[in-house]
XYZ file of C-alpha atoms in Angstrom:
294
model
C 18.657 -18.172 10.892
C 21.903 -18.002 8.962
C 21.010 -19.102 5.439
C 17.810 -18.347 3.588
C 16.591 -18.820 0.100
C 15.212 -15.500 -1.050
C 11.707 -16.911 -1.410
C 11.579 -17.728 2.317
C 12.224 -14.138 3.417
C 8.520 -13.134 3.798
C 7.867 -16.233 5.919
C 10.941 -15.442 8.010
C 9.627 -11.963 8.796
C 6.078 -13.257 9.326
C 7.320 -15.713 11.948
C 9.401 -12.994 13.591
C 6.404 -10.643 13.794
C 4.077 -13.406 14.928
C 6.382 -13.929 17.891
C 6.461 -10.184 18.526
C 2.688 -9.633 18.477
C 1.825 -12.965 20.050
C -1.758 -13.987 20.637
C -3.120 -10.647 19.415
C -2.136 -11.565 15.834
C -5.130 -12.442 13.661
C -3.444 -12.441 10.258
C -0.306 -11.448 8.372
C -0.738 -10.309 4.769
C 1.950 -9.945 2.105
C 1.329 -7.360 -0.607
C 3.225 -5.059 -2.928
C 6.290 -5.391 -5.119
C 7.629 -8.598 -3.546
C 4.622 -10.463 -4.943
C 5.443 -9.074 -8.369
C 8.900 -10.643 -8.311
C 11.088 -7.779 -7.094
C 13.813 -8.893 -4.701
C 15.770 -5.632 -4.289
C 12.990 -4.227 -2.172
C 11.419 -4.285 1.254
C 8.906 -6.953 2.200
C 5.549 -5.209 2.673
C 3.315 -6.793 5.323
C 0.099 -5.938 7.134
C -0.333 -7.289 10.662
C -4.027 -7.616 11.549
C -4.530 -7.675 15.324
C -7.365 -7.915 17.837
C -5.750 -5.395 20.195
C -2.799 -3.028 20.360
C -1.420 -4.372 23.640
C 1.892 -5.414 22.069
C 2.686 -2.001 20.610
C 5.822 -0.508 22.117
C 4.386 2.565 23.796
C 1.253 4.461 24.766
C 2.079 6.959 22.020
C 1.993 4.160 19.436
C -1.445 3.115 20.652
C -2.738 6.677 20.487
C -1.327 7.200 16.994
C -2.858 4.055 15.531
C -6.280 4.845 16.986
C -6.120 8.410 15.697
C -4.542 7.812 12.280
C -4.166 4.169 11.296
C -2.179 2.240 10.435
C 1.057 2.503 12.375
C 3.949 1.624 10.070
C 7.274 0.218 11.257
C 10.371 -1.336 9.749
C 12.844 -3.989 10.817
C 16.049 -5.310 9.309
C 16.533 -9.065 9.182
C 19.129 -10.620 11.457
C 21.817 -13.055 10.307
C 20.607 -13.077 6.717
C 22.803 -13.482 3.677
C 21.586 -10.103 2.357
C 20.321 -6.884 3.915
C 16.598 -7.632 3.739
C 14.139 -5.464 5.606
C 10.419 -5.509 6.282
C 7.983 -2.606 6.377
C 4.884 -3.602 8.289
C 1.642 -1.866 9.140
C -0.390 -2.738 12.240
C -4.170 -2.364 12.325
C -7.183 -3.930 14.033
C -9.477 -6.186 12.013
C -12.632 -4.094 12.401
C -10.730 -0.925 11.589
C -9.224 -2.610 8.530
C -12.637 -3.683 7.225
C -14.102 -0.209 7.729
C -11.201 1.549 6.032
C -11.342 -0.722 2.979
C -15.116 -0.347 2.677
C -15.798 3.256 3.664
C -12.706 5.406 3.156
C -13.010 8.266 0.694
C -9.270 8.203 0.037
C -7.902 5.095 -1.772
C -4.938 4.441 0.559
C -6.454 1.177 1.812
C -8.671 -0.098 -0.952
C -6.127 0.605 -3.707
C -3.555 -1.608 -2.003
C -5.850 -4.530 -1.293
C -7.622 -4.455 -4.645
C -4.379 -5.870 -6.026
C -3.038 -9.418 -5.557
C -2.195 -10.302 -1.952
C -1.068 -13.392 -0.067
C -2.117 -14.389 3.435
C 1.003 -15.741 5.166
C -0.737 -16.476 8.462
C -4.344 -16.489 9.625
C -5.672 -17.483 13.023
C -8.832 -19.242 11.833
C -11.158 -19.718 8.880
C -13.588 -17.024 10.054
C -10.886 -14.362 9.923
C -9.717 -15.645 6.539
C -13.236 -15.291 5.167
C -13.488 -11.758 6.579
C -10.210 -10.789 4.917
C -11.180 -12.328 1.585
C -14.468 -10.407 1.714
C -12.496 -7.204 2.357
C -10.149 -7.918 -0.550
C -13.146 -8.438 -2.814
C -14.728 -5.220 -1.597
C -11.457 -3.381 -2.283
C -11.372 -4.693 -5.857
C -14.978 -3.661 -6.443
C -14.255 -0.206 -5.067
C -11.158 0.182 -7.234
C -13.122 -0.728 -10.354
C -16.284 1.274 -9.717
C -14.290 4.386 -8.804
C -12.229 4.119 -12.006
C -14.683 3.025 -14.714
C -16.304 6.474 -15.116
C -12.880 7.836 -16.108
C -12.541 5.350 -18.995
C -13.741 5.454 -22.629
C -16.902 3.688 -23.788
C -14.935 0.521 -24.609
C -11.926 -0.550 -22.575
C -9.773 -3.572 -21.840
C -8.853 -4.963 -18.438
C -5.372 -3.585 -18.981
C -6.765 -0.088 -19.632
C -8.972 -0.374 -16.542
C -6.108 -1.170 -14.189
C -3.680 1.284 -15.743
C -6.240 4.042 -15.174
C -7.074 2.828 -11.661
C -3.425 2.653 -10.614
C -2.585 6.007 -12.186
C -5.472 7.658 -10.345
C -4.663 6.109 -6.980
C -0.922 6.750 -7.280
C -1.696 10.401 -8.028
C -3.636 10.617 -4.769
C -0.443 10.098 -2.735
C 3.117 11.366 -2.628
C 4.984 8.514 -4.308
C 8.640 7.931 -5.107
C 7.877 5.458 -7.902
C 8.220 6.628 -11.493
C 5.253 7.463 -13.688
C 5.635 4.079 -15.386
C 4.913 2.143 -12.170
C 1.297 1.297 -13.175
C 2.465 -0.221 -16.467
C 5.130 -2.203 -14.622
C 2.550 -3.608 -12.194
C 0.231 -4.582 -15.046
C 3.055 -6.218 -16.981
C 3.885 -8.561 -14.097
C 0.363 -9.079 -12.706
C -2.021 -8.907 -15.673
C -3.229 -12.505 -15.420
C -4.085 -12.068 -11.715
C -5.739 -8.703 -12.398
C -7.876 -10.265 -15.124
C -9.052 -12.957 -12.712
C -9.825 -10.360 -10.039
C -11.782 -8.262 -12.533
C -13.791 -11.202 -13.835
C -14.606 -12.317 -10.281
C -16.435 -9.047 -9.510
C -17.521 -7.957 -13.004
C -21.232 -8.643 -12.535
C -21.276 -6.891 -9.140
C -19.612 -3.860 -10.724
C -22.102 -3.842 -13.632
C -19.320 -4.497 -16.130
C -20.668 -5.718 -19.464
C -18.421 -7.858 -21.614
C -18.230 -7.440 -25.390
C -15.710 -9.986 -26.668
C -12.299 -8.546 -25.767
C -13.667 -5.352 -24.244
C -15.725 -4.075 -21.353
C -18.484 -1.575 -22.033
C -18.785 1.676 -20.126
C -22.264 3.204 -19.870
C -21.212 6.141 -17.673
C -23.053 9.320 -18.621
C -21.610 12.816 -18.779
C -22.965 13.857 -15.377
C -21.452 10.809 -13.630
C -18.139 11.457 -15.359
C -18.061 15.056 -14.139
C -18.990 13.999 -10.602
C -16.277 11.368 -10.492
C -13.736 13.795 -11.939
C -14.481 16.204 -9.096
C -14.160 13.370 -6.571
C -10.748 12.361 -7.908
C -9.527 15.953 -7.964
C -10.494 16.188 -4.292
C -8.639 12.950 -3.561
C -5.533 14.290 -5.311
C -5.662 17.423 -3.169
C -6.249 15.843 0.245
C -4.018 12.869 -0.554
C -0.853 14.953 -0.614
C -1.678 16.291 2.836
C -2.397 12.796 4.145
C 0.937 11.596 2.751
C 2.771 14.373 4.579
C 0.928 13.475 7.791
C 1.945 9.817 7.385
C 5.529 10.901 6.790
C 5.497 12.959 9.985
C 3.922 10.092 11.891
C 6.689 7.743 10.718
C 9.159 9.854 12.700
C 7.586 8.378 15.847
C 7.201 4.767 14.653
C 10.182 4.214 12.329
C 13.745 3.584 13.369
C 15.945 5.904 11.283
C 13.013 7.210 9.181
C 15.097 9.572 7.048
C 17.542 6.837 6.083
C 14.646 4.644 4.992
C 13.108 7.486 2.991
C 16.281 8.415 1.098
C 17.023 4.715 0.488
C 13.573 4.191 -1.025
C 13.783 7.301 -3.180
C 17.241 6.363 -4.457
C 16.028 2.843 -5.294
C 13.083 4.140 -7.308
C 14.587 7.251 -8.899
C 18.375 7.134 -8.589
C 18.280 10.447 -6.695
C 20.698 10.288 -3.781
C 20.771 12.518 -0.699
C 22.455 11.898 2.641
C 20.833 13.117 5.883
C 23.098 14.967 8.293
C 23.604 13.820 11.880
C 21.438 16.706 13.054
C 18.650 15.768 10.644
C 18.769 12.158 11.812
C 18.617 13.193 15.457
C 15.865 15.819 15.088
C 14.037 15.003 11.839
C 10.908 17.015 12.644
C 12.969 20.174 13.086
C 15.836 19.927 10.617
C 14.779 17.583 7.790
C 12.638 20.053 5.830
C 15.491 21.320 3.661
C 16.368 17.719 2.775
C 12.764 16.908 1.873
C 12.513 20.053 -0.244
C 15.680 19.148 -2.181
C 14.332 15.654 -2.818
C 11.035 17.069 -4.009
C 12.703 19.613 -6.313
C 14.831 16.860 -7.847
C 11.755 14.697 -8.486
C 12.278 12.267 -5.621
C 8.546 12.049 -5.033
C 5.459 13.314 -6.810
């Protein structure tokens, strides 16, 4: 593939990964900043599988069963620009459980937002995914509404929801990322909200939604979010450590992403690249002190 229009890049990577994971592939989902129009970014994909037989090693299989999903990256070949894909691999049943039951918002926060199914094996799997997306949206809303005032707009709802969920992870994006997402996706977010409003007990009053959360529920939810903020940082560090085993050149990807979002530039040494678990801590600390991630 020597020439590509930019808009075909997700399909290019989807086809490449479909060939890689073969008949175990149930679906390929596009999400994230590419859908919001950014083209100086990675393509974010989820590969939903029925088994992990095509993973590269026994260690990969152990890691994804213990702490899903496994996340990998690839750089496109023979493309006009240096496009890359970051893709997560997870089983369908595990995906559904994580979206529905997880205390931490890592899964349901991502799939509450607009997504696009690039490939699906059959209609039954498509319906299962759409049900999971809907469940994620409901979870995002119901977990966020108690933190809102008595009257709020859809824009206020999603800004609060995104701010809360971003704060529950180590992120390199700036503090204005929620507003940026809303600016580019507000029409889709309004449709998503309206589609689950009755199931989330949202009451409409002209241009506003009404919040009947009482003081006790507010305090309970505040405590829940504070707990998520606390454990989320630890989970993010664990995912970062795990990426050492699944990513090719993980430090280079990390510093590239941080520079793209913040302008903060650091260069890993040869020793840090070769033994990231041992020697990269000083680099990570410098990035953190400079505001590379929060």
